[in-house]
Amino acid sequence: MKEEKTKFFSKKRYKIVTGCMISPDNDLKVPNRLRKKIVDDLNAYNINASLQLKKSILGKIQAAQQIEPNLFISTKQKIMNNC
């Protein structure tokens, strides 16, 4: 083990491990930075948004749903209906 790569967390803290967070209850959660990217893109989104932006948002939502399946379900459906 490399000492500089080893981190210790208390039982009450969220732990970030390779793109997801582990809650104190050992549930997997989407990292806040991914949630923020999705919300920022949704704020820039409108009906006439480019196909590239729509695909980008859908990809980020899909990545988040691999961790938390019930996240952004209705939003994803609305965007898919507008494609």
GROMACS .gro file of C-alpha atoms in nm:
model
   83
    1MET     CA    1   0.000   0.000   0.000
    2LYS     CA    2   0.118   0.349  -0.077
    3GLU     CA    3   0.090   0.567   0.229
    4GLU     CA    4   0.018   0.884   0.029
    5LYS     CA    5  -0.279   0.715  -0.142
    6THR     CA    6  -0.431   0.576   0.176
    7LYS     CA    7  -0.713   0.774   0.336
    8PHE     CA    8  -0.904   0.711   0.653
    9PHE     CA    9  -1.259   0.830   0.710
   10SER     CA   10  -1.475   0.833   1.019
   11LYS     CA   11  -1.789   0.618   1.019
   12LYS     CA   12  -2.009   0.929   0.999
   13ARG     CA   13  -1.851   1.078   0.683
   14TYR     CA   14  -1.929   1.019   0.319
   15LYS     CA   15  -1.648   0.846   0.135
   16ILE     CA   16  -1.571   0.920  -0.230
   17VAL     CA   17  -1.459   0.613  -0.421
   18THR     CA   18  -1.408   0.611  -0.800
   19GLY     CA   19  -1.697   0.830  -0.911
   20CYS     CA   20  -1.950   0.758  -0.639
   21MET     CA   21  -2.001   0.833  -0.273
   22ILE     CA   22  -2.062   0.582   0.002
   23SER     CA   23  -2.293   0.714   0.272
   24PRO     CA   24  -2.247   0.636   0.642
   25ASP     CA   25  -2.531   0.382   0.595
   26ASN     CA   26  -2.327   0.212   0.318
   27ASP     CA   27  -2.563   0.330   0.041
   28LEU     CA   28  -2.418   0.445  -0.291
   29LYS     CA   29  -2.487   0.809  -0.380
   30VAL     CA   30  -2.417   1.027  -0.683
   31PRO     CA   31  -2.136   1.276  -0.615
   32ASN     CA   32  -2.247   1.637  -0.579
   33ARG     CA   33  -2.023   1.750  -0.865
   34LEU     CA   34  -2.211   1.523  -1.109
   35ARG     CA   35  -2.547   1.646  -0.976
   36LYS     CA   36  -2.428   2.005  -1.024
   37LYS     CA   37  -2.317   1.937  -1.383
   38ILE     CA   38  -2.658   1.789  -1.463
   39VAL     CA   39  -2.847   2.077  -1.302
   40ASP     CA   40  -2.628   2.338  -1.473
   41ASP     CA   41  -2.688   2.173  -1.811
   42LEU     CA   42  -3.062   2.153  -1.740
   43ASN     CA   43  -3.065   2.527  -1.664
   44ALA     CA   44  -2.910   2.590  -2.007
   45TYR     CA   45  -3.150   2.346  -2.176
   46ASN     CA   46  -3.458   2.453  -2.370
   47ILE     CA   47  -3.684   2.295  -2.631
   48ASN     CA   48  -3.463   2.421  -2.915
   49ALA     CA   49  -3.138   2.300  -2.757
   50SER     CA   50  -2.883   2.132  -2.981
   51LEU     CA   51  -2.882   1.756  -3.018
   52GLN     CA   52  -2.531   1.753  -2.872
   53LEU     CA   53  -2.650   1.918  -2.547
   54LYS     CA   54  -2.944   1.677  -2.523
   55LYS     CA   55  -2.714   1.377  -2.565
   56SER     CA   56  -2.471   1.520  -2.310
   57ILE     CA   57  -2.746   1.566  -2.051
   58LEU     CA   58  -2.887   1.219  -2.118
   59GLY     CA   59  -2.540   1.066  -2.081
   60LYS     CA   60  -2.481   1.237  -1.747
   61ILE     CA   61  -2.824   1.132  -1.624
   62GLN     CA   62  -2.753   0.774  -1.734
   63ALA     CA   63  -2.423   0.778  -1.543
   64ALA     CA   64  -2.603   0.906  -1.233
   65GLN     CA   65  -2.877   0.643  -1.269
   66GLN     CA   66  -2.619   0.365  -1.265
   67ILE     CA   67  -2.551   0.470  -0.907
   68GLU     CA   68  -2.903   0.583  -0.805
   69PRO     CA   69  -3.162   0.431  -1.046
   70ASN     CA   70  -3.451   0.657  -0.940
   71LEU     CA   71  -3.266   0.985  -0.999
   72PHE     CA   72  -3.390   1.231  -1.270
   73ILE     CA   73  -3.641   0.981  -1.415
   74SER     CA   74  -3.905   1.233  -1.525
   75THR     CA   75  -3.643   1.478  -1.650
   76LYS     CA   76  -3.482   1.209  -1.864
   77GLN     CA   77  -3.822   1.113  -2.007
   78LYS     CA   78  -3.904   1.476  -2.097
   79ILE     CA   79  -3.572   1.521  -2.278
   80MET     CA   80  -3.610   1.190  -2.464
   81ASN     CA   81  -3.958   1.293  -2.580
   82ASN     CA   82  -3.814   1.618  -2.724
   83CYS     CA   83  -3.537   1.449  -2.927
   0.00000   0.00000   0.00000
